[in-house]
Amino acid sequence: MPKKITIALAGNPNSGKTTIFNNLTGSRQHVGNYPGVTVEKKEGTLLYKGYTIHVVDLPGTYGLTAYSKDELIARNFIIDENPDVVIDIIDSSNLERNLYLTTQFIDLEAPLVLAFNMHDTAEKEGLSIDKEKLSELLGSPIVFTVGNKKLGMSELLDEAINVAERKTPLEGTIVRYGREIREEIVHLESVIAEEESLIGKYSSRWLAIKLLDGDRDVRKKIEKSTQGREILEKAGKSASHIKSIFGDPSEAVMAERRYGFISGAVSEAARRTIETRHSVSDAIDKVLLNKVLGLPIFFVVVWAMFKVTFSLSAPMMRLIERAQAFLGGLVSVVLPGEGTLESLIVDGVIAGVGSVLVFAPVIFLLFLVMALLEDSGYMARAAFLMDGFMHKIGLHGRSFIPMLLGFGCNVPAIMATRTIEDRQDRFVTILINPFMSCGARLPIYALFIGAFFQEKIAGNVLFGIYFIGIVIAIITAKLFRRYIFKGETASFVMELPPYRMPTAKGIFTHMWERGYLYLKKAGTIIFVGSIVLWLLSHFPSGTMETSYAGAMGKKITPIFKPLGFDSWKVTTGLMAGFIGKENMVATLGILYSDKNVPGEGDSLRDSIQSARKPDGDKLFTPLSAFALMVFVLLYAPCIAVFAAIRVETNSLLWPVFMLFYTTAVAWIASFIVYQVGRSLGF
Ligand code: GDP
Ligand code: MG
């Protein structure tokens, strides 16, 4: 018995569908109508390699919306008749436009074979397509055909049989609609999946997408189901959320994202030897994605982003610190003589709230700038530019911005990983971020480099520290990718949505949603953490040295002996650095200000230069100072970063793991620096 396969031929009008249909079926054709409508339905049958292949010529369409009779017929045929293969015939000389229909078949999860027809014309116009690459990105086999010369017909049938035999839906490829829309899709999908009358014939993801597309036909279907009203209400909310962010109706944003997906795929896998593109976005991309200019422009943009964020936030942060000091002073006036209570309020509560709030300006500003870059479409270009390099270290183009932001502050950097859709990529990017040396660690380096290194090598030492951080981050990324977050870095389309003017409302919504989330979720952790640390450093005695924290510092100090800086004061400073890295300098300042010890109390720099071990040797040499800086670079992230990892991974496991992992890495790296340095005679 020969096997039977049904193939539906789809494609834009004039893509060569009828020509290919005739090539395949020859004279064995039958013309009728689709049931109930006067749209012509052509069918034919052929025998090929033992298969009886039934071919149906669908109406030529540009999309699969519910607005046109032809499009509705085409899509209902696929949903109702469930053909084994859909051959999407594409006019390759008009690629982007024709691929729009393809994105709709991908949404439908149809078993696709793409016939890149008119290949002769496309070649003449100077288009060269990397078939393997594009086929991987679109998740469907591609066959080049020339319909009117009958070229590629048997290959087309071979691929169709392959797909039909595989039966399973094509893996992997989905049209990426971006984080906000994806979240709404996922949300609607889960609501739809609960409605039993809807599942089976339709995929709930497709229904969700169609609701956001404002599809009348799907709305009608859903309305009839038991929870229909509820689902439609939720869909309405999702659509207006999208509209509030992007300023356009959700169906327009969806269409734009589909074009972005196509444009990304085509930019990656097709090259035009003769320039024929004309749209404004393409014109801008000619400059911004230029081989020579692209990266320098990108770095200027990033530099400006940093500059704006950190210089605008600095005065606001100072204001918050001043308010904090003012409130502290007020408490001392109101509660004179109430030593412990006063300290709890000032050093515990006010300092705790302060350390949450002090991050707020930088976070909100950074998210503001990021929203601007994202909504305008530039962020996608940045990821596109860096993708090749980032893949070499096992990451994604989108990981680059968060890593860069880490040099400013790891908290917003970790929150910025939300633009990374792939979970594996996202987690790795989050977990390596603490190794990017944040701004708060700089005062510590400044102190120790100033005290132990000559001015002319100071810059190199500092660079060395940052460099070690980057190297460790790359090694960590590779390790995590290999052993924890396995799975290939599937190459998928780097979307290039058209540039658009961001709306003020969209940007502020973006900024507020993310910034607020940080304050709400991380706030509690930081606040509670600050109080706990206060308790540890004030009880039972009231002074740091004799407190639990001090005792703990003394107890763990010996583990730093092989690293060259075993002093309880340094250990306590490191522990204070857990609240905020910049606290380490302040704590050292307090601990080294004992006027009774010779050499102490002049300046912190003098004090640490002349600090001695119990046996009388100098505590710090340039080598042990360097080992300490390496340790500061790598050890446990501050509590705000801990909280950010907690929020973004939605688990306590990862921040706790990071606490141990980073500290272990810090110890080992610092050990190597100190011991190797010593054996080399430094
Ligand atoms: P349909 O509207 O999709 O059914 O397209 P047709 O099959 O009617 O083809 C439209 C025109 O394109 C016809 O004149 C065909 O001869 C021509 N055509 C079809 N395939 C090719 C091809 O691969 N290359 C070129 N140059 N012309 C083609
Ligand atoms: Mg035709």
XYZ file of C-alpha atoms and ligand atoms in Angstrom:
711
model
C 0.000 0.000 0.000
C 1.528 3.316 -0.991
C 1.434 5.845 1.773
C -0.743 8.912 1.457
C 0.439 12.433 2.094
C -1.530 15.651 1.873
C 0.338 18.797 0.927
C -1.167 22.276 1.082
C 0.409 24.864 -1.180
C 0.324 28.323 0.332
C 1.922 31.603 -0.577
C 1.425 35.222 -1.498
C -0.394 35.951 -4.765
C 2.017 35.806 -7.696
C 4.629 33.834 -5.815
C 4.309 31.054 -8.395
C 1.896 28.787 -6.562
C -0.173 27.810 -9.562
C 2.947 27.214 -11.621
C 4.345 24.852 -8.999
C 0.974 23.209 -8.515
C 0.861 22.486 -12.236
C 4.438 21.222 -12.219
C 3.613 18.791 -9.458
C 0.233 17.506 -10.502
C 0.416 17.803 -14.283
C -2.934 17.000 -15.775
C -4.342 15.132 -12.811
C -6.192 18.144 -11.468
C -9.626 18.707 -10.130
C -11.238 22.098 -9.659
C -14.028 22.582 -7.148
C -15.066 25.009 -4.435
C -14.227 25.249 -0.774
C -17.308 24.135 1.166
C -19.907 26.857 1.445
C -18.011 29.540 -0.445
C -17.402 30.325 -4.068
C -13.648 30.283 -3.723
C -12.022 27.972 -6.204
C -10.274 24.964 -4.755
C -7.776 23.176 -6.956
C -6.606 19.729 -6.024
C -4.433 17.163 -7.710
C -2.697 13.890 -7.032
C 0.660 12.475 -7.954
C 2.668 9.359 -7.293
C 6.210 9.858 -6.067
C 8.662 7.361 -4.565
C 5.866 5.082 -3.484
C 3.770 7.857 -1.976
C 0.384 9.004 -3.129
C 0.612 12.718 -2.737
C -2.512 14.806 -2.624
C -1.840 18.480 -3.344
C -4.247 21.291 -2.505
C -3.677 24.795 -3.868
C -4.738 27.226 -1.147
C -5.873 30.734 -2.052
C -2.985 33.155 -2.439
C -2.746 35.365 0.679
C -0.445 37.829 2.391
C -1.412 36.748 5.871
C -3.778 34.548 7.828
C -6.070 37.089 9.426
C -9.775 36.745 9.890
C -10.438 39.880 7.853
C -10.359 38.299 4.438
C -12.302 35.312 3.187
C -9.284 33.855 1.398
C -7.064 34.083 4.433
C -9.691 32.510 6.644
C -10.098 29.642 4.172
C -6.370 29.051 4.053
C -5.979 28.947 7.790
C -9.096 26.910 8.445
C -7.920 24.374 5.934
C -4.724 23.973 7.894
C -6.469 23.801 11.241
C -9.374 21.588 10.153
C -7.799 19.323 7.553
C -4.451 19.165 9.282
C -2.361 18.544 6.127
C 0.867 16.595 6.568
C 2.907 19.376 5.048
C 2.392 23.010 4.204
C 4.615 24.163 1.368
C 4.904 27.911 1.691
C 5.862 29.334 -1.670
C 7.914 32.444 -1.317
C 8.884 34.941 -3.951
C 12.566 35.169 -2.995
C 12.990 38.399 -4.873
C 10.557 39.930 -2.392
C 11.726 38.070 0.644
C 10.749 40.179 3.663
C 7.238 40.731 2.495
C 6.659 37.081 1.628
C 8.067 35.844 4.903
C 5.312 37.651 6.762
C 2.936 34.850 5.862
C 5.599 32.403 6.988
C 5.622 33.901 10.478
C 1.917 33.179 10.678
C 2.475 29.555 9.756
C 5.167 29.400 12.426
C 2.640 30.753 14.939
C 0.241 28.046 13.804
C 2.991 25.455 14.319
C 2.292 24.150 10.828
C 4.652 21.491 9.396
C 6.433 23.764 6.950
C 8.614 23.431 3.897
C 9.696 26.726 2.404
C 9.974 26.892 -1.375
C 12.142 29.894 -2.171
C 10.741 30.352 -5.622
C 11.796 32.887 -8.261
C 15.318 32.035 -7.262
C 16.469 33.090 -10.723
C 15.116 36.614 -10.304
C 16.494 36.903 -6.791
C 19.957 35.950 -7.969
C 19.781 38.380 -10.818
C 18.897 41.114 -8.355
C 21.989 40.274 -6.377
C 20.484 38.456 -3.400
C 22.561 35.675 -1.940
C 20.930 33.529 0.708
C 22.679 31.267 3.164
C 20.186 28.424 2.899
C 21.397 26.356 5.873
C 21.535 29.326 8.171
C 18.171 30.769 7.232
C 16.587 27.359 7.388
C 17.929 26.935 10.917
C 16.680 30.359 11.955
C 13.227 29.786 10.524
C 13.094 26.223 11.790
C 11.994 24.812 8.430
C 13.728 23.251 5.436
C 14.253 25.585 2.487
C 14.340 24.533 -1.170
C 15.365 26.897 -3.946
C 12.989 26.588 -6.893
C 12.393 28.151 -10.270
C 8.771 27.334 -10.995
C 8.552 28.182 -14.657
C 11.687 26.107 -15.368
C 10.546 23.224 -13.142
C 13.744 23.456 -11.133
C 13.815 22.077 -7.602
C 10.542 20.133 -7.823
C 11.864 16.737 -6.738
C 13.841 18.285 -3.901
C 10.680 20.003 -2.807
C 8.832 16.679 -2.736
C 11.718 15.003 -0.902
C 11.674 17.632 1.832
C 7.884 17.421 2.023
C 8.099 13.672 2.551
C 10.769 14.172 5.226
C 8.568 16.576 7.107
C 5.476 14.399 6.674
C 7.326 11.340 7.927
C 8.697 13.161 10.905
C 5.157 14.050 11.891
C 6.251 15.831 15.046
C 5.844 19.576 14.944
C 9.005 21.436 14.058
C 11.124 22.135 17.038
C 12.350 25.309 18.464
C 11.439 28.135 16.243
C 8.858 30.545 17.402
C 8.389 34.109 16.407
C 9.834 36.151 19.238
C 7.530 38.939 20.207
C 9.737 40.458 22.875
C 9.479 40.246 26.626
C 6.346 42.288 27.278
C 4.257 40.591 24.631
C 5.658 37.190 25.475
C 4.595 37.659 29.074
C 1.064 38.459 27.951
C 1.041 35.481 25.587
C 2.195 33.131 28.333
C -0.392 34.552 30.691
C -3.269 34.181 28.216
C -2.027 30.777 27.173
C -2.370 29.464 30.698
C -5.877 30.854 31.009
C -6.892 29.346 27.675
C -5.334 25.989 28.476
C -7.800 25.574 31.342
C -10.725 25.771 28.959
C -11.226 22.216 27.801
C -13.527 22.944 24.899
C -10.744 24.920 23.258
C -7.870 22.533 23.473
C -7.278 19.798 20.979
C -7.671 21.363 17.609
C -6.049 24.668 18.484
C -2.805 25.369 20.200
C -3.394 27.611 23.178
C -0.354 29.692 22.251
C -1.836 30.359 18.838
C -5.169 31.343 20.337
C -3.379 33.687 22.730
C -1.469 35.283 19.869
C -4.627 35.688 17.849
C -6.403 37.347 20.756
C -3.614 39.911 20.937
C -3.956 40.252 17.178
C -7.586 41.177 17.800
C -8.747 38.298 15.612
C -12.539 38.384 15.260
C -12.897 34.741 14.352
C -10.921 33.528 17.342
C -12.761 35.928 19.630
C -16.065 34.480 18.471
C -14.878 30.947 19.093
C -13.656 31.785 22.557
C -16.769 33.722 23.455
C -18.802 30.573 22.998
C -16.727 28.586 25.500
C -17.690 28.411 29.163
C -15.022 30.756 30.470
C -15.077 32.764 27.281
C -16.001 36.089 28.818
C -13.270 35.865 31.393
C -10.669 34.983 28.788
C -11.711 37.847 26.550
C -11.605 40.228 29.473
C -8.068 39.155 30.294
C -7.112 39.459 26.640
C -8.487 42.998 26.650
C -6.326 43.834 29.647
C -3.253 42.347 28.013
C -3.878 44.279 24.830
C -4.258 47.561 26.650
C -1.129 46.888 28.693
C 0.776 46.432 25.452
C -0.780 49.561 24.078
C 0.152 51.553 27.156
C 3.784 50.536 26.779
C 4.206 50.910 23.041
C 1.622 53.536 22.290
C 0.172 51.507 19.436
C -2.642 48.958 19.336
C -1.390 45.496 20.193
C -2.113 44.098 16.728
C 0.123 46.773 15.221
C 2.887 45.980 17.687
C 2.515 42.265 16.927
C 2.837 42.887 13.201
C 5.846 45.057 13.816
C 7.488 42.312 15.854
C 6.901 39.828 13.060
C 8.657 42.148 10.657
C 11.410 42.531 13.231
C 11.809 38.774 13.360
C 11.979 38.586 9.572
C 14.318 41.509 9.262
C 16.672 39.966 11.824
C 16.660 36.598 10.079
C 17.232 38.114 6.659
C 20.016 40.410 7.876
C 21.748 37.421 9.362
C 21.358 34.952 6.526
C 20.982 36.920 3.339
C 23.204 39.418 1.656
C 22.456 41.825 -1.086
C 25.283 42.425 -3.477
C 23.239 45.118 -5.175
C 21.600 47.663 -2.922
C 17.857 47.696 -3.341
C 16.506 48.378 0.110
C 14.920 51.684 0.811
C 13.024 51.868 4.060
C 13.998 54.378 6.718
C 14.954 51.658 9.180
C 17.203 50.089 6.580
C 18.803 53.438 5.901
C 19.505 53.975 9.605
C 20.813 50.442 9.907
C 23.224 51.066 7.089
C 24.993 53.406 9.462
C 24.317 51.853 12.865
C 25.034 48.273 11.798
C 27.884 49.301 9.546
C 30.909 47.008 9.725
C 33.269 49.861 10.492
C 31.088 52.391 12.263
C 28.664 50.076 14.059
C 30.790 49.158 17.056
C 32.327 52.593 17.704
C 28.852 54.139 17.618
C 27.629 51.471 19.967
C 30.412 52.192 22.451
C 29.704 55.892 22.333
C 26.036 55.173 23.042
C 26.947 52.951 25.959
C 29.374 55.511 27.301
C 26.689 58.184 27.112
C 24.273 55.873 28.845
C 26.692 55.427 31.741
C 27.520 59.063 31.863
C 23.899 60.132 32.025
C 22.913 57.526 34.561
C 25.747 57.836 36.985
C 26.287 61.553 36.813
C 22.609 62.386 37.167
C 22.088 59.913 39.966
C 25.117 60.996 41.997
C 23.555 64.235 43.332
C 20.315 62.424 44.122
C 22.207 59.738 45.989
C 24.032 62.412 47.964
C 20.686 63.967 48.767
C 19.395 60.688 50.121
C 22.540 60.250 52.181
C 22.159 63.755 53.530
C 18.517 63.147 54.399
C 19.647 60.020 56.150
C 22.264 61.929 58.169
C 19.728 64.619 58.976
C 17.194 62.071 60.231
C 19.944 60.391 62.247
C 20.799 63.702 63.863
C 17.150 64.310 64.606
C 16.863 60.979 66.357
C 19.890 61.754 68.501
C 18.234 64.980 69.573
C 14.895 63.348 70.294
C 16.346 60.343 72.084
C 19.330 61.654 74.034
C 21.008 59.094 76.227
C 19.132 56.187 74.702
C 22.344 54.646 73.381
C 21.196 51.309 72.035
C 17.746 52.374 70.862
C 19.247 55.391 69.181
C 21.820 53.248 67.448
C 19.197 50.734 66.367
C 17.152 53.479 64.760
C 20.082 55.383 63.275
C 22.503 52.615 62.311
C 19.928 49.896 61.810
C 16.605 51.220 60.563
C 17.591 54.506 58.924
C 20.778 53.055 57.466
C 18.827 50.029 56.249
C 16.127 52.047 54.526
C 18.843 54.345 53.247
C 20.777 51.556 51.613
C 17.645 50.493 49.783
C 16.767 54.010 48.709
C 20.270 55.014 47.800
C 20.105 52.630 44.866
C 16.766 53.959 43.682
C 18.023 56.933 41.621
C 20.606 54.905 39.768
C 18.149 52.114 39.129
C 15.340 54.325 37.912
C 17.658 56.346 35.703
C 19.303 53.312 34.244
C 15.937 51.771 33.466
C 14.850 55.028 31.932
C 17.793 55.062 29.558
C 17.430 51.362 28.866
C 13.733 51.788 28.094
C 14.650 54.537 25.684
C 17.171 52.334 23.903
C 14.853 49.354 23.937
C 11.701 51.082 22.764
C 13.497 52.925 19.994
C 14.769 49.633 18.604
C 18.459 50.336 19.223
C 18.907 47.718 21.930
C 18.143 44.999 19.404
C 20.896 46.419 17.184
C 23.370 46.449 20.045
C 22.658 42.800 20.721
C 22.976 42.090 17.028
C 26.384 43.762 16.883
C 27.778 41.925 19.885
C 26.221 38.567 19.160
C 29.145 37.021 17.318
C 31.623 37.910 20.045
C 29.329 36.865 22.878
C 28.643 33.494 21.298
C 32.362 32.774 21.535
C 32.117 32.920 25.303
C 28.920 30.906 25.332
C 26.542 33.803 25.774
C 24.080 35.778 23.760
C 24.372 39.258 22.255
C 21.864 40.479 24.756
C 24.138 39.528 27.645
C 26.572 42.246 26.751
C 24.695 45.263 28.068
C 24.061 43.746 31.505
C 27.735 42.809 31.783
C 28.769 46.304 30.915
C 26.296 47.811 33.363
C 27.862 45.646 36.036
C 30.874 47.943 36.063
C 28.538 50.632 37.342
C 26.382 48.651 39.708
C 25.526 44.962 39.640
C 21.983 45.491 40.905
C 20.458 47.210 37.867
C 22.749 45.118 35.671
C 21.190 41.936 36.970
C 17.740 43.398 36.528
C 18.607 44.362 32.961
C 18.989 40.688 32.043
C 15.244 40.630 31.555
C 15.697 41.422 27.909
C 17.290 37.987 27.512
C 14.547 35.556 26.635
C 16.421 32.307 26.877
C 16.439 31.100 30.477
C 19.853 29.461 30.324
C 21.496 32.534 28.843
C 19.740 34.715 31.319
C 20.806 32.775 34.395
C 24.421 32.557 33.308
C 24.439 36.283 32.642
C 22.986 36.979 36.074
C 25.433 34.721 37.853
C 28.603 36.058 36.275
C 27.604 39.639 36.830
C 29.062 40.046 40.333
C 32.527 39.531 38.837
C 32.128 42.748 36.897
C 33.762 45.118 39.329
C 31.135 47.621 40.417
C 31.749 51.261 41.268
C 31.433 50.679 45.003
C 34.580 48.558 44.989
C 36.592 51.377 43.507
C 37.224 53.271 46.790
C 38.819 50.136 48.223
C 41.153 49.795 45.262
C 41.902 53.492 45.424
C 42.872 53.191 49.077
C 45.161 50.206 48.655
C 46.683 51.162 45.335
C 47.371 54.641 46.694
C 49.035 53.182 49.760
C 51.165 50.456 48.184
C 51.821 51.203 44.525
C 53.706 53.931 42.765
C 51.633 56.372 40.854
C 53.057 55.402 37.496
C 51.852 51.794 37.755
C 48.639 52.568 39.628
C 46.571 52.581 36.444
C 47.949 49.219 35.353
C 47.228 47.668 38.728
C 43.655 48.894 38.583
C 43.260 47.659 35.044
C 44.693 44.304 36.129
C 42.029 43.987 38.800
C 39.192 44.675 36.371
C 40.773 42.345 33.867
C 40.955 39.487 36.367
C 37.245 40.006 37.032
C 36.399 39.745 33.339
C 38.531 36.639 32.868
C 36.925 34.938 35.867
C 33.479 35.893 34.524
C 34.264 34.303 31.161
C 35.649 31.149 32.757
C 32.601 30.973 35.010
C 30.272 31.429 32.046
C 31.961 28.574 30.218
C 31.858 26.311 33.279
C 28.226 27.059 34.056
C 27.274 26.553 30.438
C 28.992 23.211 30.332
C 27.943 21.786 33.669
C 24.877 23.558 34.999
C 23.005 25.330 32.236
C 23.556 22.800 29.523
C 21.917 22.770 26.146
C 23.211 24.212 22.955
C 23.126 27.935 22.377
C 20.627 27.513 19.592
C 21.123 30.150 16.991
C 17.890 31.953 16.647
C 16.798 35.080 14.965
C 18.147 38.291 16.433
C 15.141 40.431 15.776
C 15.595 43.804 14.163
C 12.315 45.600 14.736
C 11.889 48.841 12.822
C 13.047 51.985 14.611
C 10.264 53.886 16.229
C 9.839 57.027 18.245
C 9.515 55.875 21.850
C 6.506 57.265 23.678
C 7.007 59.040 26.971
C 4.279 56.962 28.520
C 5.818 53.704 27.361
C 9.218 54.641 28.713
C 7.890 55.705 32.077
C 5.756 52.585 32.359
C 8.810 50.473 31.640
C 10.953 52.342 34.089
C 8.374 52.318 36.821
C 7.446 48.653 36.503
C 11.031 47.516 36.873
C 12.218 50.054 39.396
C 9.233 49.502 41.620
C 9.732 45.762 41.527
C 13.267 46.228 42.753
C 12.252 48.508 45.588
C 9.450 46.227 46.633
C 11.188 42.891 46.492
C 14.807 43.723 47.158
C 13.844 46.344 49.716
C 12.662 43.847 52.306
C 15.724 41.679 51.979
C 18.122 44.591 52.269
C 16.192 46.130 55.127
C 16.022 42.940 57.171
C 19.645 42.168 56.332
C 20.786 45.569 57.568
C 18.974 45.140 60.869
C 20.414 41.661 61.374
C 23.910 42.936 60.648
C 23.367 45.802 63.045
C 22.331 43.363 65.762
C 25.409 41.254 65.120
C 27.746 44.206 65.324
C 26.199 45.743 68.483
C 25.481 42.789 70.671
C 26.283 41.773 73.238
C 28.626 44.647 73.974
C 27.877 47.744 71.910
C 31.295 47.993 70.279
C 32.336 46.406 67.045
C 35.414 44.690 68.392
C 33.639 42.811 71.171
C 30.400 42.162 69.278
C 29.284 38.916 67.670
C 30.460 40.259 64.328
C 33.825 41.160 65.800
C 34.140 37.749 67.426
C 33.180 36.098 64.171
C 35.699 38.232 62.322
C 38.409 37.151 64.746
C 37.401 33.534 64.472
C 37.548 33.381 60.683
C 40.631 35.562 60.303
C 43.050 32.593 60.241
C 41.610 31.420 56.922
C 43.152 34.523 55.386
C 46.650 33.646 56.592
C 47.638 31.909 53.333
C 46.362 34.971 51.466
C 48.595 37.367 53.356
C 46.071 39.600 55.107
C 45.076 37.886 58.325
C 43.952 40.780 60.492
C 40.603 40.821 62.280
C 40.150 44.440 61.288
C 40.384 43.564 57.602
C 38.073 40.598 58.111
C 35.519 42.827 59.811
C 35.865 45.305 56.963
C 35.163 42.517 54.488
C 32.083 41.544 56.457
C 30.889 45.146 56.447
C 31.392 45.099 52.690
C 28.532 42.652 52.510
C 26.072 45.438 53.343
C 27.595 47.568 50.633
C 31.087 47.276 49.287
C 31.789 50.923 49.952
C 31.246 50.274 53.683
C 34.525 48.450 53.851
C 36.573 51.631 53.643
C 34.443 53.325 56.298
C 34.778 50.343 58.611
C 38.531 50.181 58.153
C 38.551 53.881 58.864
C 36.875 53.349 62.225
C 38.935 50.312 63.177
C 42.261 51.921 62.290
C 41.643 55.189 64.063
C 43.014 54.116 67.439
C 45.114 57.062 68.604
C 46.965 54.830 71.090
C 48.573 52.714 68.439
C 51.638 54.371 66.912
C 51.110 55.317 63.270
C 47.358 55.009 63.501
C 44.949 57.869 63.497
C 46.759 60.102 61.017
C 45.099 59.024 57.825
C 43.656 55.694 56.867
C 46.291 55.365 54.194
C 49.122 55.913 56.695
C 47.479 53.542 59.143
C 47.251 50.645 56.770
C 50.727 51.328 55.446
C 52.158 50.959 58.914
C 49.756 48.305 60.229
C 51.596 45.397 61.766
C 50.912 41.776 62.483
C 51.203 40.485 66.084
C 54.734 39.248 65.288
C 55.786 42.762 64.293
C 56.009 42.217 60.533
C 54.183 44.635 58.284
C 50.628 43.476 57.634
C 50.563 44.706 54.050
C 53.155 44.433 51.359
C 52.253 45.409 47.797
C 51.723 41.708 47.174
C 49.304 41.116 50.038
C 47.539 44.375 49.215
C 47.055 43.106 45.691
C 45.839 39.749 46.994
C 43.324 41.603 49.158
C 42.085 43.632 46.198
C 41.617 40.455 44.194
C 39.648 39.066 47.100
C 37.497 42.203 47.321
C 36.879 42.005 43.594
C 35.636 38.446 43.689
C 34.139 37.640 47.080
C 30.471 37.539 48.096
C 28.382 40.200 46.388
C 26.751 42.831 48.568
C 23.340 42.244 50.043
C 21.592 44.323 47.385
C 23.064 42.124 44.659
C 22.103 39.081 46.693
C 18.555 40.429 46.748
C 18.600 41.189 43.025
C 19.690 37.624 42.242
C 16.979 36.368 44.547
C 14.353 38.436 42.722
C 15.529 37.699 39.217
C 16.064 33.962 39.559
C 13.000 33.690 41.743
C 14.834 31.291 44.021
C 16.920 31.403 47.156
C 19.154 28.654 45.882
C 21.051 30.799 43.401
C 21.936 33.748 45.618
C 23.073 31.373 48.352
C 25.050 29.350 45.843
C 26.643 32.560 44.588
C 27.638 33.535 48.098
C 29.686 30.375 48.421
C 30.853 30.172 44.855
C 32.172 33.740 44.671
C 33.838 33.520 48.056
C 35.509 30.228 47.163
C 36.701 31.665 43.849
C 37.955 34.761 45.673
C 39.908 32.686 48.168
C 41.478 30.493 45.505
C 42.389 33.391 43.206
C 43.789 35.412 46.050
C 45.718 32.373 47.308
C 47.258 31.845 43.894
C 48.183 35.524 43.611
C 49.817 35.610 47.025
C 51.610 32.269 46.938
C 52.818 32.528 43.360
C 53.847 36.130 43.982
C 55.823 35.089 47.046
C 57.618 32.257 45.335
C 58.548 34.702 42.596
C 60.083 36.882 45.266
C 57.678 39.842 45.441
P 0.407 32.458 -8.255
O -0.328 33.738 -8.271
O 1.146 32.296 -6.978
O -0.404 31.293 -8.598
O 1.570 32.614 -9.353
P 1.652 31.975 -10.782
O 1.994 30.544 -10.700
O 0.464 32.351 -11.571
O 2.949 32.724 -11.338
C 3.000 34.101 -11.573
C 4.032 34.391 -12.657
O 5.347 34.099 -12.218
C 3.832 33.531 -13.884
O 4.036 34.333 -15.024
C 4.918 32.457 -13.814
O 5.341 32.011 -15.064
C 6.003 33.206 -13.140
N 6.899 32.351 -12.366
C 6.578 31.324 -11.554
N 7.681 30.823 -10.939
C 8.733 31.555 -11.392
C 10.155 31.526 -11.125
O 10.668 30.740 -10.329
N 10.913 32.444 -11.761
C 10.370 33.348 -12.608
N 11.199 34.214 -13.181
N 9.041 33.411 -12.871
C 8.230 32.527 -12.277
Mg -2.504 31.245 -8.960
